[in-house]
Amino acid sequence: MRSLFAVVIAAALIGCGGKKAEPVSYSAKIQPILTQRCVSCHGADRAEGKILLTSYDAMMASRISPGKKPLVIPGDYMKSWLYILSSTNQAHYRMPPDSSHQGLIPKDEVTLIAEWIAQGALNN
């Protein structure tokens, strides 16, 4: 299922007819998703797993343990933990976790995250 989702995302990123996709704005599109769905656990007061999602700089400085892997790898959403954890079907890895009562991040929002990362994860 995840492979199919990746193919759909890739097709969306390639676009139709060679038309260049509009840039996804971090401040207008991505930070509101993170604020609504993630900051209750990954905000200044809690910062679960030492992941802080309150700002672009904090997110880009956050690392996933073990191995201190970057949360976001600009240009490569398939290796970016922000995308991986928000799109997985594996309940024990998924963010937000089922225990948070936040529910799954809607597919359109996960797609925006993937597009933003694929476009270089800019602070725009």
mmCIF file of C-alpha atoms in Angstrom:
data_model
loop_
_atom_site.group_PDB
_atom_site.id
_atom_site.type_symbol
_atom_site.label_atom_id
_atom_site.label_comp_id
_atom_site.label_asym_id
_atom_site.label_seq_id
_atom_site.Cartn_x
_atom_site.Cartn_y
_atom_site.Cartn_z
ATOM 1 C CA MET A 1 0.000 0.000 0.000
ATOM 2 C CA ARG A 2 2.803 2.399 0.878
ATOM 3 C CA SER A 3 4.410 1.708 -2.519
ATOM 4 C CA LEU A 4 1.200 2.676 -4.263
ATOM 5 C CA PHE A 5 1.012 5.863 -2.199
ATOM 6 C CA ALA A 6 4.629 6.677 -3.173
ATOM 7 C CA VAL A 7 3.778 6.201 -6.858
ATOM 8 C CA VAL A 8 0.765 8.508 -6.525
ATOM 9 C CA ILE A 9 2.921 11.143 -4.794
ATOM 10 C CA ALA A 10 5.621 10.813 -7.461
ATOM 11 C CA ALA A 11 3.041 11.239 -10.218
ATOM 12 C CA ALA A 12 1.655 14.318 -8.486
ATOM 13 C CA LEU A 13 5.147 15.775 -8.157
ATOM 14 C CA ILE A 14 5.928 15.163 -11.828
ATOM 15 C CA GLY A 15 2.696 16.868 -12.830
ATOM 16 C CA CYS A 16 0.779 16.845 -16.058
ATOM 17 C CA GLY A 17 1.931 18.276 -19.356
ATOM 18 C CA GLY A 18 5.266 19.524 -18.058
ATOM 19 C CA LYS A 19 3.611 22.258 -16.002
ATOM 20 C CA LYS A 20 5.796 23.184 -13.047
ATOM 21 C CA ALA A 21 4.149 22.660 -9.659
ATOM 22 C CA GLU A 22 3.499 25.726 -7.555
ATOM 23 C CA PRO A 23 5.927 25.965 -4.635
ATOM 24 C CA VAL A 24 4.482 24.717 -1.361
ATOM 25 C CA SER A 25 4.881 27.451 1.244
ATOM 26 C CA TYR A 26 6.301 26.321 4.574
ATOM 27 C CA SER A 27 4.727 29.207 6.493
ATOM 28 C CA ALA A 28 1.310 29.039 4.799
ATOM 29 C CA LYS A 29 0.883 25.266 4.374
ATOM 30 C CA ILE A 30 3.366 23.149 6.357
ATOM 31 C CA GLN A 31 3.711 24.961 9.689
ATOM 32 C CA PRO A 32 -0.097 25.073 10.157
ATOM 33 C CA ILE A 33 -0.223 21.272 9.701
ATOM 34 C CA LEU A 34 2.566 20.798 12.235
ATOM 35 C CA THR A 35 0.971 23.242 14.664
ATOM 36 C CA GLN A 36 -2.435 21.558 14.473
ATOM 37 C CA ARG A 37 -1.296 17.938 14.472
ATOM 38 C CA CYS A 38 2.164 17.724 16.061
ATOM 39 C CA VAL A 39 3.022 20.582 18.408
ATOM 40 C CA SER A 40 0.969 19.243 21.325
ATOM 41 C CA CYS A 41 3.695 16.576 21.707
ATOM 42 C CA HIS A 42 6.575 18.225 19.834
ATOM 43 C CA GLY A 43 6.291 21.771 21.149
ATOM 44 C CA ALA A 44 8.432 23.838 23.486
ATOM 45 C CA ASP A 45 6.721 22.442 26.593
ATOM 46 C CA ARG A 46 7.122 18.743 25.726
ATOM 47 C CA ALA A 47 9.464 18.097 22.778
ATOM 48 C CA GLU A 48 8.904 14.316 22.815
ATOM 49 C CA GLY A 49 11.981 12.494 21.532
ATOM 50 C CA LYS A 50 13.750 15.872 21.482
ATOM 51 C CA ILE A 51 11.837 16.664 18.278
ATOM 52 C CA LEU A 52 10.701 20.280 18.181
ATOM 53 C CA LEU A 53 8.235 21.312 15.453
ATOM 54 C CA THR A 54 7.431 24.878 16.483
ATOM 55 C CA SER A 55 9.528 26.553 13.785
ATOM 56 C CA TYR A 56 11.412 25.822 10.591
ATOM 57 C CA ASP A 57 14.817 26.128 12.256
ATOM 58 C CA ALA A 58 13.833 23.905 15.197
ATOM 59 C CA MET A 59 12.431 21.244 12.860
ATOM 60 C CA MET A 60 15.502 21.246 10.629
ATOM 61 C CA ALA A 61 17.761 20.923 13.690
ATOM 62 C CA SER A 62 15.738 17.996 15.092
ATOM 63 C CA ARG A 63 17.213 14.512 14.805
ATOM 64 C CA ILE A 64 15.693 11.032 15.059
ATOM 65 C CA SER A 65 17.396 8.600 17.426
ATOM 66 C CA PRO A 66 19.114 6.226 17.168
ATOM 67 C CA GLY A 67 21.673 7.485 14.726
ATOM 68 C CA LYS A 68 20.670 11.147 14.889
ATOM 69 C CA LYS A 69 19.110 11.070 11.430
ATOM 70 C CA PRO A 70 17.683 14.363 10.125
ATOM 71 C CA LEU A 71 13.919 14.716 10.334
ATOM 72 C CA VAL A 72 13.841 16.311 6.880
ATOM 73 C CA ILE A 73 16.180 15.676 3.954
ATOM 74 C CA PRO A 74 15.486 18.458 1.443
ATOM 75 C CA GLY A 75 14.641 17.046 -1.976
ATOM 76 C CA ASP A 76 14.102 13.463 -0.735
ATOM 77 C CA TYR A 77 10.767 12.917 0.983
ATOM 78 C CA MET A 78 11.169 9.114 0.854
ATOM 79 C CA LYS A 79 14.161 9.383 3.235
ATOM 80 C CA SER A 80 12.676 12.164 5.377
ATOM 81 C CA TRP A 81 11.361 10.925 8.701
ATOM 82 C CA LEU A 82 8.736 13.676 8.819
ATOM 83 C CA TYR A 83 7.115 12.100 5.747
ATOM 84 C CA ILE A 84 7.855 8.474 6.651
ATOM 85 C CA LEU A 85 6.298 8.704 10.110
ATOM 86 C CA SER A 86 3.264 10.675 8.964
ATOM 87 C CA SER A 87 2.493 8.369 6.025
ATOM 88 C CA THR A 88 3.161 4.875 7.377
ATOM 89 C CA ASN A 89 0.443 2.286 7.894
ATOM 90 C CA GLN A 90 2.448 0.724 10.733
ATOM 91 C CA ALA A 91 0.647 1.855 13.872
ATOM 92 C CA HIS A 92 3.676 1.409 16.152
ATOM 93 C CA TYR A 93 5.685 3.947 14.072
ATOM 94 C CA ARG A 94 2.956 6.302 12.886
ATOM 95 C CA MET A 95 2.827 9.940 13.944
ATOM 96 C CA PRO A 96 0.748 11.178 15.468
ATOM 97 C CA PRO A 97 0.365 7.951 17.422
ATOM 98 C CA ASP A 98 -3.059 6.398 17.792
ATOM 99 C CA SER A 99 -2.869 7.074 21.539
ATOM 100 C CA SER A 100 -2.802 10.843 20.907
ATOM 101 C CA HIS A 101 -6.432 10.840 19.705
ATOM 102 C CA GLN A 102 -5.341 13.237 16.930
ATOM 103 C CA GLY A 103 -6.215 10.757 14.209
ATOM 104 C CA LEU A 104 -4.261 10.178 11.034
ATOM 105 C CA ILE A 105 -2.914 13.140 9.140
ATOM 106 C CA PRO A 106 -5.187 13.425 6.089
ATOM 107 C CA LYS A 107 -3.653 12.220 2.821
ATOM 108 C CA ASP A 108 -3.883 15.690 1.251
ATOM 109 C CA GLU A 109 -1.763 17.103 4.085
ATOM 110 C CA VAL A 110 0.749 14.230 3.821
ATOM 111 C CA THR A 111 0.925 14.966 0.085
ATOM 112 C CA LEU A 112 1.684 18.638 0.825
ATOM 113 C CA ILE A 113 4.485 17.583 3.189
ATOM 114 C CA ALA A 114 5.934 15.298 0.484
ATOM 115 C CA GLU A 115 5.692 18.021 -2.168
ATOM 116 C CA TRP A 116 7.321 20.588 0.107
ATOM 117 C CA ILE A 117 10.223 18.243 0.907
ATOM 118 C CA ALA A 118 10.598 17.244 -2.773
ATOM 119 C CA GLN A 119 10.757 20.943 -3.695
ATOM 120 C CA GLY A 120 13.743 21.371 -1.366
ATOM 121 C CA ALA A 121 12.049 21.936 2.020
ATOM 122 C CA LEU A 122 12.477 25.693 1.743
ATOM 123 C CA ASN A 123 11.764 28.171 4.527
ATOM 124 C CA ASN A 124 9.296 30.093 2.370
#
